PDB file of C-alpha atoms in Angstrom:
ATOM      1  CA  MET A   1       7.351 -83.700 -54.957  1.00  0.00           C
ATOM      2  CA  THR A   2       7.607 -83.800 -51.178  1.00  0.00           C
ATOM      3  CA  THR A   3       7.651 -87.228 -49.665  1.00  0.00           C
ATOM      4  CA  ASP A   4       8.152 -88.947 -46.393  1.00  0.00           C
ATOM      5  CA  LEU A   5      11.191 -91.121 -45.867  1.00  0.00           C
ATOM      6  CA  ASN A   6      10.698 -94.674 -44.641  1.00  0.00           C
ATOM      7  CA  ILE A   7      13.722 -96.973 -44.500  1.00  0.00           C
ATOM      8  CA  PRO A   8      13.087-100.132 -42.477  1.00  0.00           C
ATOM      9  CA  GLY A   9      15.855-101.076 -40.095  1.00  0.00           C
ATOM     10  CA  SER A  10      17.821-104.307 -40.158  1.00  0.00           C
ATOM     11  CA  GLN A  11      20.425-105.896 -37.942  1.00  0.00           C
ATOM     12  CA  SER A  12      23.068-103.531 -39.349  1.00  0.00           C
ATOM     13  CA  THR A  13      21.015-100.484 -40.350  1.00  0.00           C
ATOM     14  CA  PRO A  14      18.862 -98.071 -38.380  1.00  0.00           C
ATOM     15  CA  THR A  15      15.156 -97.537 -38.916  1.00  0.00           C
ATOM     16  CA  ILE A  16      14.880 -94.119 -40.552  1.00  0.00           C
ATOM     17  CA  LEU A  17      11.609 -92.212 -40.713  1.00  0.00           C
ATOM     18  CA  GLY A  18      11.225 -88.751 -42.164  1.00  0.00           C
ATOM     19  CA  ASP A  19       7.855 -87.052 -41.759  1.00  0.00           C
ATOM     20  CA  TRP A  20       7.751 -84.185 -44.233  1.00  0.00           C
ATOM     21  CA  GLN A  21       4.610 -82.534 -42.856  1.00  0.00           C
ATOM     22  CA  SER A  22       5.849 -82.371 -39.280  1.00  0.00           C
ATOM     23  CA  GLY A  23       9.489 -81.615 -40.180  1.00  0.00           C
ATOM     24  CA  HIS A  24      10.656 -84.584 -38.165  1.00  0.00           C
ATOM     25  CA  LEU A  25      13.447 -87.062 -38.967  1.00  0.00           C
ATOM     26  CA  ALA A  26      14.066 -90.050 -36.685  1.00  0.00           C
ATOM     27  CA  MET A  27      16.836 -92.662 -36.737  1.00  0.00           C
ATOM     28  CA  GLN A  28      16.961 -95.586 -34.359  1.00  0.00           C
ATOM     29  CA  GLY A  29      19.198 -98.649 -34.015  1.00  0.00           C
ATOM     30  CA  ASP A  30      22.670 -99.775 -35.054  1.00  0.00           C
ATOM     31  CA  SER A  31      24.403 -98.383 -38.120  1.00  0.00           C
ATOM     32  CA  TYR A  32      27.122-100.485 -39.692  1.00  0.00           C
ATOM     33  CA  PRO A  33      25.780-101.055 -43.204  1.00  0.00           C
ATOM     34  CA  GLU A  34      27.898-102.605 -45.928  1.00  0.00           C
ATOM     35  CA  ASN A  35      27.377 -99.478 -47.997  1.00  0.00           C
ATOM     36  CA  SER A  36      26.659 -96.510 -45.776  1.00  0.00           C
ATOM     37  CA  TYR A  37      26.732 -94.080 -48.704  1.00  0.00           C
ATOM     38  CA  GLU A  38      23.849 -95.896 -50.343  1.00  0.00           C
ATOM     39  CA  LEU A  39      21.859 -95.745 -47.115  1.00  0.00           C
ATOM     40  CA  PHE A  40      22.702 -92.218 -46.025  1.00  0.00           C
ATOM     41  CA  ASP A  41      22.547 -90.645 -49.497  1.00  0.00           C
ATOM     42  CA  GLN A  42      18.779 -91.055 -49.253  1.00  0.00           C
ATOM     43  CA  VAL A  43      18.740 -89.384 -45.838  1.00  0.00           C
ATOM     44  CA  ILE A  44      21.050 -86.529 -46.840  1.00  0.00           C
ATOM     45  CA  GLY A  45      18.971 -85.981 -49.991  1.00  0.00           C
ATOM     46  CA  TRP A  46      15.787 -85.842 -47.930  1.00  0.00           C
ATOM     47  CA  VAL A  47      17.328 -83.323 -45.497  1.00  0.00           C
ATOM     48  CA  GLU A  48      18.617 -81.175 -48.383  1.00  0.00           C
ATOM     49  CA  ARG A  49      15.207 -81.172 -50.119  1.00  0.00           C
ATOM     50  CA  PHE A  50      13.406 -80.304 -46.887  1.00  0.00           C
ATOM     51  CA  LEU A  51      15.782 -77.440 -46.121  1.00  0.00           C
ATOM     52  CA  ASP A  52      15.574 -76.141 -49.717  1.00  0.00           C
ATOM     53  CA  ARG A  53      11.795 -76.301 -50.083  1.00  0.00           C
ATOM     54  CA  GLU A  54      10.445 -75.611 -46.604  1.00  0.00           C
ATOM     55  CA  SER A  55      10.881 -72.799 -44.125  1.00  0.00           C
ATOM     56  CA  ARG A  56       9.482 -74.778 -41.208  1.00  0.00           C
ATOM     57  CA  PRO A  57      11.670 -76.093 -38.378  1.00  0.00           C
ATOM     58  CA  LEU A  58      13.440 -79.426 -38.784  1.00  0.00           C
ATOM     59  CA  GLN A  59      13.746 -81.684 -35.751  1.00  0.00           C
ATOM     60  CA  LEU A  60      16.102 -84.666 -35.703  1.00  0.00           C
ATOM     61  CA  GLU A  61      15.381 -87.421 -33.175  1.00  0.00           C
ATOM     62  CA  LEU A  62      18.187 -89.955 -32.740  1.00  0.00           C
ATOM     63  CA  ALA A  63      18.381 -93.199 -30.811  1.00  0.00           C
ATOM     64  CA  LEU A  64      21.449 -94.636 -32.481  1.00  0.00           C
ATOM     65  CA  VAL A  65      23.211 -97.384 -30.576  1.00  0.00           C
ATOM     66  CA  TYR A  66      26.361 -98.011 -32.599  1.00  0.00           C
ATOM     67  CA  LEU A  67      27.859 -96.271 -35.639  1.00  0.00           C
ATOM     68  CA  ASN A  68      30.748 -97.518 -37.738  1.00  0.00           C
ATOM     69  CA  THR A  69      33.257 -95.044 -39.183  1.00  0.00           C
ATOM     70  CA  SER A  70      31.447 -94.477 -42.471  1.00  0.00           C
ATOM     71  CA  SER A  71      28.151 -93.930 -40.620  1.00  0.00           C
ATOM     72  CA  VAL A  72      29.859 -91.332 -38.413  1.00  0.00           C
ATOM     73  CA  LYS A  73      31.084 -89.570 -41.569  1.00  0.00           C
ATOM     74  CA  ALA A  74      27.555 -89.570 -43.022  1.00  0.00           C
ATOM     75  CA  MET A  75      26.132 -88.174 -39.778  1.00  0.00           C
ATOM     76  CA  MET A  76      28.771 -85.427 -39.889  1.00  0.00           C
ATOM     77  CA  ASP A  77      27.508 -84.526 -43.370  1.00  0.00           C
ATOM     78  CA  ILE A  78      23.924 -84.369 -42.089  1.00  0.00           C
ATOM     79  CA  PHE A  79      24.928 -82.189 -39.132  1.00  0.00           C
ATOM     80  CA  ASP A  80      26.878 -79.902 -41.512  1.00  0.00           C
ATOM     81  CA  HIS A  81      23.671 -79.324 -43.518  1.00  0.00           C
ATOM     82  CA  LEU A  82      21.724 -78.653 -40.329  1.00  0.00           C
ATOM     83  CA  GLU A  83      24.367 -76.236 -39.059  1.00  0.00           C
ATOM     84  CA  GLU A  84      24.431 -74.347 -42.362  1.00  0.00           C
ATOM     85  CA  ALA A  85      20.627 -74.014 -42.292  1.00  0.00           C
ATOM     86  CA  HIS A  86      20.700 -72.922 -38.646  1.00  0.00           C
ATOM     87  CA  LEU A  87      23.295 -70.236 -39.375  1.00  0.00           C
ATOM     88  CA  ALA A  88      21.023 -69.021 -42.194  1.00  0.00           C
ATOM     89  CA  GLY A  89      18.222 -68.524 -39.665  1.00  0.00           C
ATOM     90  CA  ARG A  90      16.383 -71.859 -39.776  1.00  0.00           C
ATOM     91  CA  GLU A  91      15.020 -73.434 -36.616  1.00  0.00           C
ATOM     92  CA  ILE A  92      16.861 -76.730 -36.169  1.00  0.00           C
ATOM     93  CA  GLY A  93      16.895 -79.078 -33.196  1.00  0.00           C
ATOM     94  CA  VAL A  94      18.452 -82.424 -32.360  1.00  0.00           C
ATOM     95  CA  THR A  95      17.625 -84.811 -29.546  1.00  0.00           C
ATOM     96  CA  TRP A  96      19.882 -87.846 -29.136  1.00  0.00           C
ATOM     97  CA  ARG A  97      18.604 -90.461 -26.698  1.00  0.00           C
ATOM     98  CA  TYR A  98      21.056 -93.092 -25.506  1.00  0.00           C
ATOM     99  CA  ASP A  99      21.185 -96.069 -23.199  1.00  0.00           C
ATOM    100  CA  PRO A 100      22.892 -94.884 -19.990  1.00  0.00           C
ATOM    101  CA  ARG A 101      24.873 -98.138 -19.970  1.00  0.00           C
ATOM    102  CA  ASN A 102      26.429 -97.168 -23.313  1.00  0.00           C
ATOM    103  CA  GLU A 103      28.879 -94.401 -22.447  1.00  0.00           C
ATOM    104  CA  ARG A 104      30.653 -94.655 -25.799  1.00  0.00           C
ATOM    105  CA  ILE A 105      27.605 -93.473 -27.778  1.00  0.00           C
ATOM    106  CA  ALA A 106      27.005 -90.622 -25.316  1.00  0.00           C
ATOM    107  CA  GLU A 107      30.609 -89.515 -25.880  1.00  0.00           C
ATOM    108  CA  LEU A 108      30.126 -89.714 -29.651  1.00  0.00           C
ATOM    109  CA  ALA A 109      26.950 -87.608 -29.433  1.00  0.00           C
ATOM    110  CA  GLU A 110      28.897 -85.111 -27.326  1.00  0.00           C
ATOM    111  CA  GLU A 111      31.606 -84.890 -30.018  1.00  0.00           C
ATOM    112  CA  PHE A 112      28.955 -84.157 -32.651  1.00  0.00           C
ATOM    113  CA  ARG A 113      27.350 -81.519 -30.431  1.00  0.00           C
ATOM    114  CA  GLU A 114      30.652 -79.648 -30.009  1.00  0.00           C
ATOM    115  CA  ASP A 115      30.530 -78.631 -33.690  1.00  0.00           C
ATOM    116  CA  CYS A 116      26.903 -77.480 -33.650  1.00  0.00           C
ATOM    117  CA  THR A 117      25.410 -74.171 -32.566  1.00  0.00           C
ATOM    118  CA  PHE A 118      21.738 -75.253 -32.827  1.00  0.00           C
ATOM    119  CA  PRO A 119      19.879 -76.801 -29.860  1.00  0.00           C
ATOM    120  CA  PHE A 120      21.267 -80.322 -29.370  1.00  0.00           C
ATOM    121  CA  ALA A 121      20.031 -82.355 -26.405  1.00  0.00           C
ATOM    122  CA  ILE A 122      21.722 -85.567 -25.312  1.00  0.00           C
ATOM    123  CA  THR A 123      19.446 -87.420 -22.931  1.00  0.00           C
ATOM    124  CA  PRO A 124      19.523 -90.873 -21.365  1.00  0.00           C
ATOM    125  CA  ALA A 125      16.662 -93.007 -22.570  1.00  0.00           C
ATOM    126  CA  ARG A 126      14.533 -94.598 -19.924  1.00  0.00           C
ATOM    127  CA  SER A 127      15.576 -98.208 -19.781  1.00  0.00           C
ATOM    128  CA  GLU A 128      12.906-100.798 -20.291  1.00  0.00           C
ATOM    129  CA  ALA A 129      12.312-102.727 -17.080  1.00  0.00           C
TER     130      ALA A 129
END
């Protein structure tokens, strides 16, 4: 069965929304959960199922502010799946929006992008006035 993914965010976990019909996965907020494997296993499983069962494009929209080491590892796993699918001919895209005052997260996004051959945009988010 194909389902959407809806994981509410908390102080230490990002809001994660996967829309199966539109092929869109969004993550927003901080990510330093006590058990990142528990959190990200659901996300990785959703990505794997989408890539296995659908031929449509998958778009990842990120607005992550902070990631602890285990969250970075989980994101690497997700990007590995996306890269594998892209190399097999799937249309994959990532957009990572960041606060221009947070250079560290922009640098992290840049490090992720270096290992990817699919379209990967890193764009400053408009700051709220």
